[in-house]
Amino acid sequence: MKLIGMLDSPYVRRVAISARLMGVALEHESVSVFRHMDRFSAINPLIKAPTLICDDGGILMDSTLILDHVEAHADATRRLTPVDGPARQQALYRVGVALVAMEKAVQWYYEIALRPETKRWDDWITRISQQLQRAFELLEVALPAEGWFGGDHMDSADVACAVAWRFTHFVLPGKLDAATFPRIAAHSARAEALPEFLACPLE
């Protein structure tokens, strides 16, 4: 299977790291949805990252759907999402919160980096910045003082949370005070030191 997209996308990076943690080999091809539009369009006419080219040549998109497929190829002992029960519901909820953080960080970044200043809407920026702040507040409260969401090992929520935090501080430096989120900051530092994260740096 081949993963298409740049690691500066939190969604692409989430898939790349998760696959490594689960021991599922993905070939990675760095193709930008901005700089390589024609090349990306030839792979996926919707030009959406991440895109996964499956073994049979079919394509999947959206990080959550891709990871559902990848988990099906992983050994049961290495899968990141609990199979059922309260643990699964909690993991899915926390992944959802982290995905909101990613989405709002992307939207905020696009507003200040891509949209002309005269076209910006301050009320919209205020709204998405508050949603971003609230998402991390929910994750901060939910994180255990020690260890991972998954207990003694990372789960899908741990990956999503760490990736969202690193991306936010990468594209929006100084916009969030790390001191306000000590558990997430420590969680992110532990995660980013792991070989699976180091192998997938922001580009």
mmCIF file of N, CA, C and O in Angstrom, residues 10 13-14 95 97-103 105 132 136 139 157-171 176 184 188 192 197:
data_model
loop_
_atom_site.group_PDB
_atom_site.id
_atom_site.type_symbol
_atom_site.label_atom_id
_atom_site.label_comp_id
_atom_site.label_asym_id
_atom_site.label_seq_id
_atom_site.Cartn_x
_atom_site.Cartn_y
_atom_site.Cartn_z
ATOM 1 N N PRO A 10 -1.457 17.147 9.179
ATOM 2 C CA PRO A 10 -1.633 16.301 10.359
ATOM 3 C C PRO A 10 -2.361 15.003 10.048
ATOM 4 O O PRO A 10 -2.142 13.986 10.708
ATOM 5 N N ARG A 13 0.258 12.660 8.472
ATOM 6 C CA ARG A 13 1.201 12.238 9.517
ATOM 7 C C ARG A 13 0.533 11.263 10.485
ATOM 8 O O ARG A 13 1.149 10.289 10.925
ATOM 9 N N ARG A 14 -0.719 11.499 10.801
ATOM 10 C CA ARG A 14 -1.470 10.576 11.671
ATOM 11 C C ARG A 14 -1.484 9.176 11.092
ATOM 12 O O ARG A 14 -1.250 8.192 11.804
ATOM 13 N N VAL A 95 -10.413 10.710 19.751
ATOM 14 C CA VAL A 95 -9.930 10.914 18.390
ATOM 15 C C VAL A 95 -10.738 12.023 17.727
ATOM 16 O O VAL A 95 -10.182 12.905 17.056
ATOM 17 N N VAL A 97 -12.244 14.557 19.106
ATOM 18 C CA VAL A 97 -11.845 15.850 19.653
ATOM 19 C C VAL A 97 -10.519 16.291 19.037
ATOM 20 O O VAL A 97 -10.352 17.456 18.652
ATOM 21 N N ALA A 98 -9.567 15.366 18.939
ATOM 22 C CA ALA A 98 -8.275 15.703 18.341
ATOM 23 C C ALA A 98 -8.413 16.084 16.872
ATOM 24 O O ALA A 98 -7.713 16.976 16.379
ATOM 25 N N LEU A 99 -9.328 15.440 16.176
ATOM 26 C CA LEU A 99 -9.560 15.784 14.770
ATOM 27 C C LEU A 99 -10.160 17.184 14.640
ATOM 28 O O LEU A 99 -9.861 17.898 13.685
ATOM 29 N N VAL A 100 -10.995 17.578 15.603
ATOM 30 C CA VAL A 100 -11.496 18.954 15.610
ATOM 31 C C VAL A 100 -10.325 19.917 15.780
ATOM 32 O O VAL A 100 -10.246 20.951 15.097
ATOM 33 N N ALA A 101 -9.410 19.600 16.691
ATOM 34 C CA ALA A 101 -8.237 20.460 16.882
ATOM 35 C C ALA A 101 -7.440 20.584 15.587
ATOM 36 O O ALA A 101 -7.026 21.688 15.204
ATOM 37 N N MET A 102 -7.230 19.473 14.891
ATOM 38 C CA MET A 102 -6.517 19.529 13.613
ATOM 39 C C MET A 102 -7.245 20.413 12.618
ATOM 40 O O MET A 102 -6.655 21.275 11.959
ATOM 41 N N GLU A 103 -8.544 20.196 12.505
ATOM 42 C CA GLU A 103 -9.349 20.937 11.533
ATOM 43 C C GLU A 103 -9.308 22.430 11.804
ATOM 44 O O GLU A 103 -9.137 23.241 10.876
ATOM 45 N N ALA A 105 -7.044 24.116 13.542
ATOM 46 C CA ALA A 105 -5.697 24.637 13.316
ATOM 47 C C ALA A 105 -5.447 24.851 11.829
ATOM 48 O O ALA A 105 -4.865 25.864 11.414
ATOM 49 N N LEU A 132 -10.567 25.563 18.709
ATOM 50 C CA LEU A 132 -9.267 24.915 18.862
ATOM 51 C C LEU A 132 -8.880 24.855 20.334
ATOM 52 O O LEU A 132 -8.463 23.809 20.844
ATOM 53 N N PHE A 136 -8.441 21.323 22.862
ATOM 54 C CA PHE A 136 -7.285 20.966 23.683
ATOM 55 C C PHE A 136 -7.627 20.985 25.173
ATOM 56 O O PHE A 136 -7.060 20.206 25.948
ATOM 57 N N LEU A 139 -9.069 17.584 25.862
ATOM 58 C CA LEU A 139 -8.036 16.552 25.874
ATOM 59 C C LEU A 139 -7.160 16.662 27.114
ATOM 60 O O LEU A 139 -6.756 15.646 27.693
ATOM 61 N N ALA A 157 -6.192 7.516 20.039
ATOM 62 C CA ALA A 157 -6.392 8.866 20.566
ATOM 63 C C ALA A 157 -5.056 9.512 20.921
ATOM 64 O O ALA A 157 -4.877 10.720 20.741
ATOM 65 N N ASP A 158 -4.120 8.730 21.439
ATOM 66 C CA ASP A 158 -2.798 9.263 21.757
ATOM 67 C C ASP A 158 -2.109 9.802 20.512
ATOM 68 O O ASP A 158 -1.514 10.883 20.532
ATOM 69 N N VAL A 159 -2.179 9.037 19.430
ATOM 70 C CA VAL A 159 -1.545 9.478 18.185
ATOM 71 C C VAL A 159 -2.201 10.761 17.684
ATOM 72 O O VAL A 159 -1.528 11.740 17.349
ATOM 73 N N ALA A 160 -3.520 10.767 17.646
ATOM 74 C CA ALA A 160 -4.236 11.930 17.124
ATOM 75 C C ALA A 160 -3.967 13.172 17.967
ATOM 76 O O ALA A 160 -3.756 14.267 17.432
ATOM 77 N N CYS A 161 -3.949 13.017 19.278
ATOM 78 C CA CYS A 161 -3.701 14.150 20.173
ATOM 79 C C CYS A 161 -2.299 14.702 19.969
ATOM 80 O O CYS A 161 -2.113 15.928 19.828
ATOM 81 N N ALA A 162 -1.305 13.841 19.952
ATOM 82 C CA ALA A 162 0.079 14.289 19.793
ATOM 83 C C ALA A 162 0.299 14.954 18.440
ATOM 84 O O ALA A 162 0.983 15.983 18.340
ATOM 85 N N VAL A 163 -0.257 14.380 17.396
ATOM 86 C CA VAL A 163 -0.105 14.949 16.056
ATOM 87 C C VAL A 163 -0.788 16.316 15.977
ATOM 88 O O VAL A 163 -0.236 17.271 15.409
ATOM 89 N N ALA A 164 -1.975 16.424 16.550
ATOM 90 C CA ALA A 164 -2.697 17.705 16.535
ATOM 91 C C ALA A 164 -1.908 18.784 17.272
ATOM 92 O O ALA A 164 -1.805 19.925 16.805
ATOM 93 N N TRP A 165 -1.345 18.441 18.414
ATOM 94 C CA TRP A 165 -0.592 19.409 19.214
ATOM 95 C C TRP A 165 0.650 19.884 18.474
ATOM 96 O O TRP A 165 0.923 21.076 18.390
ATOM 97 N N ARG A 166 1.414 18.948 17.919
ATOM 98 C CA ARG A 166 2.647 19.306 17.201
ATOM 99 C C ARG A 166 2.329 20.166 15.981
ATOM 100 O O ARG A 166 3.003 21.166 15.712
ATOM 101 N N PHE A 167 1.291 19.802 15.249
ATOM 102 C CA PHE A 167 0.916 20.560 14.055
ATOM 103 C C PHE A 167 0.506 21.977 14.417
ATOM 104 O O PHE A 167 0.913 22.945 13.763
ATOM 105 N N THR A 168 -0.298 22.114 15.460
ATOM 106 C CA THR A 168 -0.777 23.435 15.863
ATOM 107 C C THR A 168 0.389 24.361 16.189
ATOM 108 O O THR A 168 0.415 25.525 15.760
ATOM 109 N N HIS A 169 1.360 23.866 16.923
ATOM 110 C CA HIS A 169 2.491 24.714 17.301
ATOM 111 C C HIS A 169 3.454 24.935 16.143
ATOM 112 O O HIS A 169 4.216 25.908 16.145
ATOM 113 N N PHE A 170 3.380 24.060 15.157
ATOM 114 C CA PHE A 170 4.224 24.216 13.968
ATOM 115 C C PHE A 170 3.689 25.319 13.061
ATOM 116 O O PHE A 170 4.445 26.167 12.570
ATOM 117 N N VAL A 171 2.385 25.352 12.833
ATOM 118 C CA VAL A 171 1.812 26.320 11.889
ATOM 119 C C VAL A 171 1.278 27.575 12.560
ATOM 120 O O VAL A 171 1.071 28.592 11.902
ATOM 121 N N LEU A 176 -1.126 29.372 21.004
ATOM 122 C CA LEU A 176 -1.605 28.676 22.187
ATOM 123 C C LEU A 176 -0.487 28.645 23.216
ATOM 124 O O LEU A 176 0.676 28.385 22.871
ATOM 125 N N ILE A 184 -0.849 17.790 28.063
ATOM 126 C CA ILE A 184 -0.696 17.577 26.621
ATOM 127 C C ILE A 184 0.746 17.864 26.198
ATOM 128 O O ILE A 184 1.306 17.141 25.371
ATOM 129 N N SER A 188 2.890 15.113 24.410
ATOM 130 C CA SER A 188 3.453 15.338 23.084
ATOM 131 C C SER A 188 4.956 15.093 23.071
ATOM 132 O O SER A 188 5.486 14.473 22.138
ATOM 133 N N GLU A 192 6.650 12.430 20.641
ATOM 134 C CA GLU A 192 7.552 12.859 19.577
ATOM 135 C C GLU A 192 8.950 12.247 19.712
ATOM 136 O O GLU A 192 9.725 12.263 18.758
ATOM 137 N N PHE A 197 7.392 8.301 15.598
ATOM 138 C CA PHE A 197 7.162 9.731 15.357
ATOM 139 C C PHE A 197 8.390 10.370 14.699
ATOM 140 O O PHE A 197 8.258 11.179 13.773
#
